[in-house]
């Protein structure tokens, strides 16, 4: 049962972490750092794909082939197709033995090789490739790798090529990291606390909102994954040091709360700019109440009483 | 609306003088009058093309962006001959929607389309366009929505009574115009509409040969090829008036997706000081020149959040005409802010062009938010929803 078939069949079944990482297809970016290394997770994913019967191609650049194959049993090792760039990256030895043309040709060869059926390509690592190739070219090649050319429209996730890339995020600036993140369908950032590793997984399903998930896990020596519970933080601040909180609304010199009568009075008040019908009547018909207000005006010596000519008092 | 007949004058509605297609003239100033060529007796009216209308403010010919709310914010629509730049949101979920609305509006109005992308095949993009809504079904949608969240009618705004007088965003279809249409995102556009439309696609991995030769010219090869393609289409199909005897005039809508991303071969998103830092700005400059001399409008989505050099973003903004930025709340701390709980993100209108004008056409409202409902993408004033006094 391939992981994607499992997705299609058992919608009620909770997927394991490895299966859900592999199910989406496309580019799976594993970002690790010095404290929390990602190669073991990469090997766990490779083992999972190999156990499901898929073709697995590994482009090894950082570690030797023996070191990569270490820990896998023979059935998995027989399914792994290893392309070695570590031993002779500049192909100085006699041609035919190492891959000619450098890393770009190696990537393109991978693209042509996986014509039939679902396949998984593991790139160990993308950081090495980023240092040897210009970033846009690497992005374009990765995009071509993870696309399925022949199938139009929606391709089933099972038939797509899955590219697993290991990226050491401390080696690169925000530019290449952002560029590769925008290409990736799934992005796993490894971190952890107190000896327990965690993975922050971001799923970018097409046409859907991205979902973020955090899983605590550990990888066993035979490269299978075991999920862990989130460790409790022991260093919590002791709660008895809390000072009793003071209520600031007591002992005020003004009134913050309204009684029922006061609230009624407030609601029934007509605000000055509100145009109610009483106001309209009062304006249209100046009633008796208007007679009580007078304006007393005593003109000064310099006051101009003639409204028509404003310049009357000028001595021009 | 007057029938869209062929006018013998070939008057450009942008008001510019006739392009220098004729090399015999001594000066470039020409009277805008009836030309000798053409069968008609020479009408100097503005050309009426389906799906366009003149702006009430400055007489520019406008096309709809596909979202009537966005049209209203941009002063009636997008002017023909200009570039609309959409700054993508972080996870690129909402900017493809605006892109698709623009293209769908083109199909429904009968315009020609040119779709360029480095990520997706243009044929696939066209298959996923939203279906247009007829007026009555939209009204039903609107009413359903209003009933679903009923605000308490008792709490009127007593103290902030001025807010009641603010103009509301146009959320319903304007009955009299055939200018902007509404679309249903959950449905795909019917296949017949795509087949009857005229479209050209540019998919970068097919056009670029597999031998990656780093050329020494200042434009990356992807941009160069795209510009040549656009120029070719404009010339061949006669959008720049080069074949006046052809059929009646039409607008070319150009859509370029994810411009500036590494998939176009541009490393402006990858490094801060890159060698080809002028490639993108030169591309925009040449593109704008092509657009100004033809009857076309262009929408570009660009991942500006990835561009490392902030000066480049400022240059790109100056080189585009209308710039709209999308900011989604996913993954940011604004997601939990109660002020923004009804919305999915903010829209920033960063720039509006001054075309034959001395003043800008900016609307008064600055705080706009968008919301992606199941079938519609709506833009609203932020304060309408959550005023709590």
XYZ file of C-alpha atoms in Angstrom:
705
model
C 0.000 0.000 0.000
C 1.604 3.195 -1.104
C 1.098 6.078 1.272
C -1.033 7.913 -1.243
C -3.281 4.918 -1.712
C -3.693 4.870 2.014
C -4.809 8.460 1.824
C -7.410 7.662 -0.738
C -8.728 4.592 0.995
C -8.871 5.333 4.676
C -10.002 8.865 5.156
C -10.930 8.129 8.724
C -7.548 6.653 9.529
C -4.990 8.945 11.061
C -1.920 8.980 8.882
C 1.426 8.454 10.357
C 3.785 11.346 10.125
C 5.943 9.845 7.402
C 2.981 8.892 5.297
C 1.433 12.313 5.496
C 4.724 13.862 4.516
C 4.982 11.637 1.484
C 1.331 11.787 0.521
C 1.242 15.266 -0.893
C 3.893 14.753 -3.510
C 5.982 17.437 -5.083
C 8.899 18.928 -3.242
C 9.305 18.078 0.432
C 11.791 20.420 2.026
C 13.545 19.289 5.193
C 15.196 22.181 6.934
C 17.626 21.181 9.611
C 20.265 22.879 11.644
C 23.391 21.956 13.537
C 21.576 20.989 16.720
C 18.796 19.050 15.064
C 20.045 17.122 12.085
C 17.707 16.011 9.365
C 19.563 13.251 7.595
C 18.046 10.592 9.802
C 14.566 11.855 8.965
C 15.504 11.819 5.305
C 16.665 8.234 5.590
C 13.468 7.330 7.443
C 11.434 8.769 4.570
C 13.581 6.937 2.043
C 13.080 3.693 3.901
C 9.328 4.251 4.026
C 9.100 4.820 0.288
C 11.289 1.827 -0.456
C 9.131 -0.383 1.743
C 6.102 0.683 -0.247
C 7.695 -0.665 -3.343
C 8.554 2.574 -5.067
C 11.643 3.410 -6.973
C 13.996 5.496 -4.894
C 16.828 7.494 -6.391
C 19.331 9.146 -4.130
C 21.661 11.892 -5.224
C 24.421 11.821 -2.649
C 26.653 14.835 -2.406
C 27.592 15.271 1.203
C 28.234 11.839 2.583
C 29.705 8.792 1.002
C 27.585 5.998 -0.327
C 28.606 3.590 2.397
C 27.626 6.022 5.069
C 24.264 6.643 3.490
C 23.477 2.985 3.062
C 24.477 2.246 6.639
C 21.550 1.180 8.775
C 19.404 0.000 5.893
C 18.840 -3.688 5.513
C 19.516 -5.451 2.252
C 15.985 -5.335 0.882
C 15.953 -1.592 1.052
C 19.482 -1.264 -0.192
C 18.612 -3.238 -3.270
C 15.827 -0.795 -4.097
C 17.988 2.266 -3.690
C 19.552 3.629 -6.817
C 22.451 5.735 -5.694
C 23.961 8.499 -7.805
C 27.224 9.449 -6.262
C 28.482 12.985 -6.487
C 30.488 12.819 -3.297
C 33.387 10.750 -4.418
C 34.266 12.712 -7.489
C 32.183 15.851 -7.916
C 34.374 17.387 -10.596
C 34.768 14.080 -12.434
C 38.548 14.076 -12.448
C 38.766 10.355 -12.593
C 38.367 8.606 -15.872
C 35.103 9.366 -17.641
C 32.366 6.803 -17.470
C 32.880 6.129 -13.826
C 31.528 9.320 -12.311
C 28.650 11.377 -13.604
C 29.859 13.788 -16.234
C 28.716 17.344 -16.468
C 28.473 18.104 -12.830
C 25.455 18.349 -10.609
C 23.145 19.945 -13.160
C 23.513 17.085 -15.554
C 22.965 14.664 -12.709
C 19.697 16.338 -11.824
C 18.515 16.370 -15.396
C 19.410 12.724 -15.758
C 17.197 12.007 -12.768
C 14.382 13.830 -14.466
C 14.572 11.632 -17.530
C 15.017 8.448 -15.588
C 11.785 8.553 -13.637
C 9.448 8.224 -16.534
C 7.421 5.311 -15.307
C 5.384 5.059 -12.187
C 5.698 6.783 -8.858
C 9.178 7.480 -7.684
C 10.959 9.209 -4.893
C 14.073 11.253 -5.370
C 16.128 12.124 -2.336
C 18.557 15.006 -2.650
C 21.285 14.975 -0.062
C 21.669 17.775 0.105
C 20.092 20.824 -1.431
C 22.596 23.022 0.353
C 25.433 21.439 -1.564
C 23.536 21.945 -4.799
C 22.783 25.549 -3.924
C 26.471 26.206 -3.458
C 27.341 24.715 -6.805
C 24.473 25.926 -8.943
C 22.829 29.331 -9.291
C 19.606 29.429 -7.319
C 17.195 30.161 -10.195
C 18.541 27.245 -12.221
C 18.202 24.924 -9.262
C 14.638 26.120 -8.694
C 13.732 25.583 -12.321
C 15.237 22.103 -12.331
C 13.465 21.149 -9.113
C 10.210 22.418 -10.514
C 10.680 20.378 -13.663
C 11.508 17.334 -11.538
C 8.437 17.545 -9.361
C 5.987 18.229 -12.146
C 4.357 15.483 -14.067
C 4.496 16.467 -17.696
C 2.243 14.035 -19.428
C -0.815 14.015 -17.247
C -3.127 16.947 -17.856
C -5.237 18.519 -15.165
C -5.235 17.020 -11.708
C -2.784 14.222 -11.317
C -3.305 11.651 -8.646
C -0.721 12.097 -5.944
C 0.345 8.529 -6.330
C 1.721 8.992 -9.804
C 3.711 12.070 -9.099
C 7.382 12.208 -8.500
C 8.269 13.051 -4.952
C 11.424 15.048 -4.326
C 12.866 15.061 -0.818
C 15.416 17.767 -0.281
C 17.592 18.252 2.744
C 18.473 21.876 3.378
C 20.767 23.175 6.077
C 19.094 26.425 6.841
C 22.006 27.998 8.674
C 24.115 27.968 5.543
C 21.884 30.193 3.491
C 20.434 33.637 3.651
C 16.744 34.433 3.636
C 16.678 34.739 -0.156
C 17.346 31.161 -1.229
C 15.394 29.839 1.749
C 12.357 31.877 0.786
C 12.664 30.896 -2.855
C 12.827 27.181 -2.061
C 10.021 27.453 0.493
C 7.742 28.953 -2.089
C 8.409 25.998 -4.365
C 7.849 23.339 -1.740
C 4.543 21.566 -1.198
C 5.571 20.427 2.255
C 8.096 22.115 4.453
C 9.466 20.522 7.612
C 11.514 22.605 10.013
C 13.366 20.607 12.620
C 13.882 21.938 16.068
C 13.366 20.712 19.566
C 13.823 21.264 23.245
C 15.626 19.343 25.912
C 16.772 16.470 23.803
C 13.444 15.894 22.130
C 13.209 16.616 18.436
C 10.183 18.253 16.919
C 9.080 18.953 13.408
C 7.030 21.947 12.378
C 5.307 20.835 9.216
C 3.681 23.224 6.797
C 1.412 21.667 4.206
C 0.643 23.703 1.149
C -2.144 21.901 -0.549
C -3.076 23.427 -3.869
C -5.990 25.862 -3.721
C -6.349 25.412 0.019
C -5.138 27.281 3.033
C -1.781 26.064 4.309
C -1.880 24.068 7.529
C 0.741 24.036 10.203
C 1.368 21.031 12.414
C 3.890 20.269 15.105
C 4.992 16.733 15.839
C 7.408 15.510 18.442
C 9.261 12.428 17.321
C 12.370 10.392 17.591
C 14.063 8.185 15.057
C 15.027 4.691 16.058
C 18.306 3.100 14.949
C 16.595 1.189 12.194
C 15.224 4.441 10.754
C 11.650 4.027 11.699
C 9.822 6.864 13.291
C 8.318 6.981 16.720
C 6.010 9.737 17.733
C 6.479 11.283 21.106
C 4.331 13.313 23.384
C 5.216 16.905 23.843
C 7.579 17.168 26.803
C 6.285 19.186 29.736
C 8.221 22.258 30.442
C 9.751 21.831 33.863
C 11.066 25.289 34.292
C 7.769 27.038 34.876
C 7.730 30.103 37.103
C 6.349 29.200 40.523
C 2.845 30.495 40.800
C 2.984 31.389 44.456
C 5.154 34.336 43.701
C 2.167 36.082 42.188
C 1.280 39.266 43.904
C -2.448 39.480 44.522
C -3.914 41.527 41.711
C -5.404 44.815 42.676
C -8.747 45.795 41.314
C -8.276 49.316 39.961
C -11.967 50.135 39.886
C -12.326 50.312 43.636
C -11.797 53.498 45.590
C -12.442 55.868 42.734
C -13.595 59.405 43.091
C -15.989 59.105 40.144
C -18.700 56.700 39.251
C -17.859 53.955 36.733
C -21.072 51.993 36.891
C -24.552 53.124 36.055
C -27.540 52.208 38.100
C -30.719 51.143 36.341
C -32.386 54.503 36.652
C -29.327 56.290 35.399
C -29.141 53.972 32.439
C -32.740 54.630 31.538
C -32.164 58.333 31.743
C -29.148 58.031 29.496
C -30.990 56.050 26.842
C -33.898 58.425 26.730
C -31.721 61.462 26.259
C -31.922 63.061 22.852
C -28.497 63.926 21.590
C -28.112 67.399 20.126
C -27.433 66.376 16.519
C -30.237 63.846 16.321
C -33.098 65.117 14.326
C -36.236 63.895 16.004
C -39.746 65.012 15.270
C -39.968 67.221 18.358
C -36.994 69.165 17.237
C -38.486 69.550 13.821
C -41.657 70.986 15.309
C -39.714 73.324 17.517
C -37.768 74.684 14.574
C -40.755 75.078 12.312
C -42.898 76.801 14.854
C -41.029 78.968 17.284
C -43.278 78.566 20.303
C -43.799 80.520 23.464
C -40.746 79.096 25.029
C -38.570 81.053 22.643
C -39.634 84.338 24.111
C -37.641 83.724 27.231
C -34.282 83.987 25.500
C -33.037 87.380 24.433
C -29.813 88.659 23.083
C -28.568 91.926 24.567
C -26.191 93.787 22.320
C -24.513 97.081 22.942
C -22.593 98.329 19.943
C -19.135 99.732 20.417
C -17.969 102.983 18.917
C -16.177 101.237 16.121
C -18.838 98.700 15.319
C -20.206 98.759 11.823
C -23.971 98.597 11.912
C -24.445 98.890 8.206
C -24.468 95.349 6.876
C -24.244 96.286 3.243
C -21.026 98.166 2.940
C -18.219 96.576 4.893
C -15.743 99.275 4.021
C -17.838 102.081 5.302
C -15.590 102.861 8.214
C -12.420 102.967 6.222
C -11.024 106.376 5.713
C -10.185 106.017 2.046
C -24.049 51.543 -25.615
C -23.320 52.406 -29.195
C -22.698 49.495 -31.481
C -19.074 48.696 -31.831
C -18.517 49.424 -35.477
C -15.297 49.983 -37.248
C -14.226 53.551 -37.256
C -12.085 54.663 -40.096
C -10.041 57.052 -38.068
C -8.351 54.592 -35.788
C -8.498 57.159 -33.036
C -6.710 56.037 -29.949
C -8.833 56.468 -26.928
C -5.883 57.279 -24.745
C -5.938 60.611 -26.422
C -2.431 60.320 -27.723
C -1.441 61.454 -31.103
C -1.297 58.940 -33.905
C 1.653 56.659 -33.546
C 4.548 57.196 -35.851
C 3.563 54.474 -38.241
C 3.883 56.895 -41.090
C 7.446 57.959 -41.566
C 6.789 60.622 -44.160
C 5.750 63.347 -41.754
C 8.185 66.040 -40.789
C 6.809 66.592 -37.334
C 5.243 64.160 -34.971
C 2.333 66.460 -34.268
C -0.678 65.545 -36.287
C -4.188 66.686 -36.284
C -6.506 64.125 -34.885
C -8.848 64.055 -37.792
C -10.326 61.584 -40.227
C -7.824 59.509 -42.112
C -7.988 58.952 -45.839
C -7.943 55.194 -45.470
C -10.990 53.298 -44.378
C -14.345 52.746 -45.883
C -16.353 54.952 -43.576
C -16.742 58.618 -43.963
C -14.561 59.227 -40.964
C -16.095 59.435 -37.549
C -13.955 60.938 -34.857
C -15.911 59.402 -32.070
C -14.221 57.298 -29.438
C -13.930 53.684 -30.453
C -16.523 51.554 -28.662
C -15.162 48.151 -27.846
C -17.148 45.562 -25.972
C -16.267 45.346 -22.315
C -14.810 48.829 -22.046
C -16.113 52.179 -21.035
C -14.631 55.654 -20.826
C -13.748 56.934 -17.420
C -16.023 59.643 -16.083
C -13.085 61.482 -14.615
C -10.576 61.769 -17.382
C -11.970 60.064 -20.450
C -9.536 57.150 -20.374
C -10.776 53.903 -21.796
C -11.235 51.490 -18.935
C -11.545 47.741 -18.717
C -12.888 45.891 -15.735
C -10.545 43.910 -13.522
C -13.187 41.254 -12.955
C -13.944 42.399 -9.417
C -16.378 45.325 -9.378
C -15.272 46.285 -5.866
C -11.685 46.571 -7.059
C -12.843 48.564 -10.074
C -14.474 51.029 -7.769
C -11.307 51.387 -5.735
C -9.209 51.971 -8.807
C -11.441 54.744 -10.018
C -13.750 52.882 -12.349
C -11.485 50.210 -13.744
C -8.093 49.565 -15.214
C -7.048 51.967 -17.957
C -6.166 50.440 -21.298
C -2.441 50.559 -21.833
C -1.486 50.246 -18.186
C -0.068 47.610 -15.912
C -1.776 46.325 -12.780
C 0.765 44.857 -10.407
C -0.481 42.566 -7.658
C 1.937 42.015 -4.815
C 1.370 38.442 -3.828
C 0.459 37.356 -0.348
C 2.875 35.131 1.490
C 1.467 31.734 0.580
C 0.135 32.767 -2.813
C -3.463 31.809 -2.208
C -5.389 34.985 -2.964
C -3.373 36.591 -5.719
C -4.116 33.803 -8.210
C -7.789 34.582 -7.613
C -7.392 38.154 -8.772
C -5.408 36.884 -11.720
C -8.177 34.476 -12.655
C -10.866 37.106 -12.279
C -9.030 39.316 -14.733
C -8.752 36.554 -17.303
C -12.335 35.383 -16.813
C -13.551 38.938 -17.348
C -11.620 38.956 -20.588
C -13.277 35.796 -21.800
C -16.755 36.982 -20.861
C -16.232 40.343 -22.564
C -14.810 38.725 -25.650
C -11.294 40.118 -25.351
C -8.206 38.283 -26.511
C -6.018 36.763 -23.823
C -2.322 36.225 -23.451
C -1.362 34.112 -20.449
C 2.285 33.728 -19.455
C 3.512 31.569 -16.624
C 6.617 29.696 -15.592
C 4.858 27.470 -13.092
C 1.653 26.234 -14.674
C 0.628 25.489 -18.180
C -1.596 28.322 -19.472
C -4.133 25.794 -20.735
C -4.504 24.508 -17.182
C -4.862 28.029 -15.862
C -7.681 28.687 -18.291
C -9.473 25.505 -17.299
C -9.594 26.649 -13.700
C -11.186 30.037 -14.289
C -14.351 30.805 -12.319
C -17.759 30.623 -13.949
C -19.666 33.862 -14.514
C -22.780 34.487 -12.474
C -26.049 35.663 -13.919
C -27.620 38.552 -12.079
C -30.479 36.750 -10.333
C -28.349 34.003 -8.896
C -25.995 36.610 -7.518
C -28.789 38.436 -5.803
C -29.792 35.188 -4.123
C -26.219 34.716 -2.892
C -26.143 38.213 -1.504
C -29.380 37.823 0.397
C -28.365 34.495 1.830
C -25.230 36.045 3.144
C -26.987 38.957 4.715
C -29.421 36.696 6.532
C -26.690 34.481 7.847
C -25.096 37.148 9.917
C -27.744 39.437 11.160
C -26.445 42.275 13.252
C -28.657 43.515 16.054
C -30.782 46.231 14.549
C -31.352 47.885 17.923
C -27.834 49.063 18.420
C -27.753 52.000 16.136
C -24.711 54.109 15.997
C -25.729 56.930 18.255
C -22.537 58.658 19.020
C -20.630 57.883 15.847
C -23.529 58.850 13.696
C -21.272 60.211 10.989
C -20.276 56.692 9.969
C -23.761 56.013 8.760
C -23.240 58.563 6.080
C -20.165 56.907 4.608
C -20.603 55.443 1.139
C -20.936 51.707 1.200
C -18.807 49.448 -0.953
C -20.557 48.266 -4.039
C -21.316 44.686 -3.256
C -24.143 43.958 -5.632
C -24.339 43.956 -9.383
C -24.950 47.306 -10.929
C -28.012 46.794 -12.987
C -27.322 49.125 -15.837
C -23.815 48.253 -16.905
C -22.335 45.283 -18.646
C -18.960 46.393 -17.488
C -18.117 44.259 -14.502
C -19.289 40.715 -13.982
C -19.513 38.488 -10.953
C -18.027 35.057 -10.777
C -18.580 31.907 -8.812
C -15.258 30.527 -7.658
C -16.609 27.140 -6.769
C -17.588 26.434 -10.366
C -15.359 26.237 -13.389
C -15.909 28.266 -16.475
C -17.882 26.360 -19.124
C -15.719 24.787 -21.754
C -17.563 26.464 -24.648
C -16.587 29.889 -23.436
C -12.925 28.973 -23.448
C -13.133 27.447 -26.874
C -14.792 30.460 -28.432
C -12.250 32.812 -26.940
C -9.004 33.705 -28.555
C -6.061 33.062 -26.291
C -2.309 32.719 -26.546
C -0.236 30.922 -23.989
C 3.403 31.298 -23.007
C 4.793 28.555 -20.816
C 8.425 29.164 -20.033
C 9.781 25.592 -19.736
C 8.554 24.903 -23.254
C 9.996 28.015 -24.804
C 13.435 27.923 -23.248
C 15.736 25.345 -24.713
C 17.331 22.940 -22.344
C 20.805 24.311 -22.865
C 21.106 26.989 -20.247
C 23.498 29.415 -21.783
C 24.062 32.372 -19.570
C 23.900 35.172 -22.048
C 25.587 38.437 -21.504
C 22.622 40.610 -22.325
C 21.046 42.427 -19.452
C 17.684 40.750 -19.693
C 17.343 37.193 -18.558
C 16.470 34.908 -21.464
C 13.026 34.150 -20.067
C 12.063 37.817 -20.039
C 13.505 38.386 -23.470
C 11.497 35.550 -24.933
C 8.324 36.756 -23.233
C 8.749 40.278 -24.556
C 9.313 38.991 -28.052
C 6.242 36.826 -27.764
C 4.067 39.709 -26.586
C 5.376 42.009 -29.266
C 4.750 39.370 -31.878
C 1.155 38.846 -30.813
C 0.452 42.565 -30.639
C 1.821 43.076 -34.103
C 0.290 40.028 -35.724
C -3.168 40.480 -34.304
C -3.166 44.170 -34.922
C -3.646 45.513 -31.403
C -1.345 48.401 -32.128
C -3.242 49.522 -35.165
C -0.738 48.110 -37.592
C -3.376 46.351 -39.671
C -6.167 48.864 -39.943
C -8.166 46.884 -42.485
C -8.650 44.065 -40.044
C -11.785 43.248 -38.138
C -13.078 45.444 -35.374
C -10.847 46.484 -32.562
C -10.435 44.396 -29.506
C -8.492 44.563 -26.296
C -5.654 42.208 -25.502
C -5.528 41.187 -21.873
C -2.099 40.034 -20.805
C -1.626 38.058 -17.620
C 1.845 37.240 -16.293
C 2.055 35.033 -13.256
C 4.768 35.038 -10.584
C 7.026 37.463 -12.408
C 10.369 37.791 -10.679
C 10.277 34.390 -9.048
C 13.269 32.089 -9.574
C 11.243 29.999 -11.992
C 11.601 32.770 -14.558
C 15.352 32.508 -14.229
C 15.625 35.727 -12.275
C 17.628 35.690 -9.084
C 16.182 38.878 -7.692
C 14.378 36.868 -5.045
C 17.438 34.901 -4.094
C 20.175 37.392 -3.423
C 20.380 40.954 -2.357
C 23.033 42.150 -4.769
C 22.544 40.160 -7.893
C 24.177 40.673 -11.243
C 20.951 40.807 -13.152
C 19.252 43.188 -10.784
C 18.139 45.423 -13.632
C 16.573 42.640 -15.596
C 13.169 42.879 -13.984
C 13.038 46.664 -14.097
C 14.062 46.711 -17.745
C 11.420 44.161 -18.519
C 8.736 46.306 -16.907
C 9.938 49.371 -18.741
C 9.843 47.694 -22.133
C 6.521 46.041 -21.360
C 4.977 49.365 -20.492
C 6.229 50.795 -23.750
C 4.578 47.934 -25.618
C 1.340 48.425 -23.732
C 1.145 52.159 -24.239
C 1.223 51.786 -28.001
C -1.410 49.101 -28.205
C -4.904 48.384 -27.005
C -3.951 46.097 -24.180
C -4.018 45.879 -20.418
C -1.780 43.754 -18.308
C -1.973 42.122 -14.907
C 1.219 40.916 -13.246
C 1.496 39.027 -9.974
C 4.828 39.310 -8.284
C 6.132 37.716 -5.093
C 7.493 40.945 -3.648
C 7.755 39.424 -0.171
C 10.635 37.331 -1.525
C 12.571 40.212 -3.038
C 15.497 40.879 -0.766
C 16.507 44.302 -1.997
C 13.916 46.853 -0.916
C 15.120 49.391 -3.437
C 14.072 47.056 -6.206
C 10.541 46.915 -4.844
C 10.377 50.695 -4.916
C 11.626 50.748 -8.503
C 9.165 48.100 -9.543
C 6.325 50.071 -7.963
C 7.342 53.193 -9.843
C 7.525 51.332 -13.114
C 4.046 49.925 -12.778
C 0.930 51.964 -13.040
C -1.472 50.514 -10.532
C -0.116 48.545 -7.605
C -2.304 46.538 -5.240
C -0.788 44.620 -2.343
C -2.382 41.644 -0.645
C -1.547 40.729 2.893
C -3.076 37.566 4.242
C -3.419 36.830 7.908
C -2.353 33.210 7.720
C 0.545 32.476 9.972
C 0.854 35.994 11.313
C -0.174 37.268 14.687
C -3.022 39.180 13.095
C -4.871 35.925 12.695
C -5.879 35.955 16.325
C -6.628 39.652 16.497
C -10.361 40.064 17.171
C -10.492 43.093 14.912
C -9.685 40.942 11.917
C -11.676 37.896 12.786
C -14.135 38.125 9.935
C -11.564 38.674 7.249
C -8.789 36.777 5.578
C -6.441 39.585 4.823
C -5.859 43.215 4.020
C -5.725 44.949 0.673
C -3.394 47.865 0.232
C -3.810 50.124 -2.767
C -0.229 51.246 -3.054
C -0.338 53.288 -6.210
C -2.841 54.661 -8.672
C -1.619 56.280 -11.864
C -2.093 59.848 -12.957
C -3.116 59.446 -16.568
C -3.686 62.761 -18.312
C -4.441 64.162 -14.907
C -2.837 66.364 -12.353
C -4.394 64.723 -9.333
C -4.716 61.179 -8.173
C -7.913 59.271 -8.189
C -7.540 57.697 -4.788
C -10.609 56.769 -2.843
C -10.847 58.112 0.671
C -10.888 54.783 2.409
C -7.551 53.373 3.388
C -8.377 50.373 5.530
C -9.694 47.663 3.299
C -9.932 44.001 4.021
C -10.844 41.051 1.890
C -12.678 37.885 2.619
C -12.820 34.719 0.591
C -16.236 33.194 0.953
C -17.113 29.883 -0.590
C -18.131 31.402 -3.883
C -17.024 35.006 -3.821
C -14.090 37.181 -3.071
C -15.270 40.355 -1.388
C -13.512 43.535 -0.406
C -14.909 45.568 2.441
C -14.095 48.514 4.604
C -12.588 47.280 7.800
C -14.736 49.357 10.065
C -18.114 48.305 8.735
C -18.020 44.993 10.462
C -16.554 45.629 13.814
C -17.456 49.015 15.130
C -18.065 48.456 18.775
C -18.823 51.654 20.580
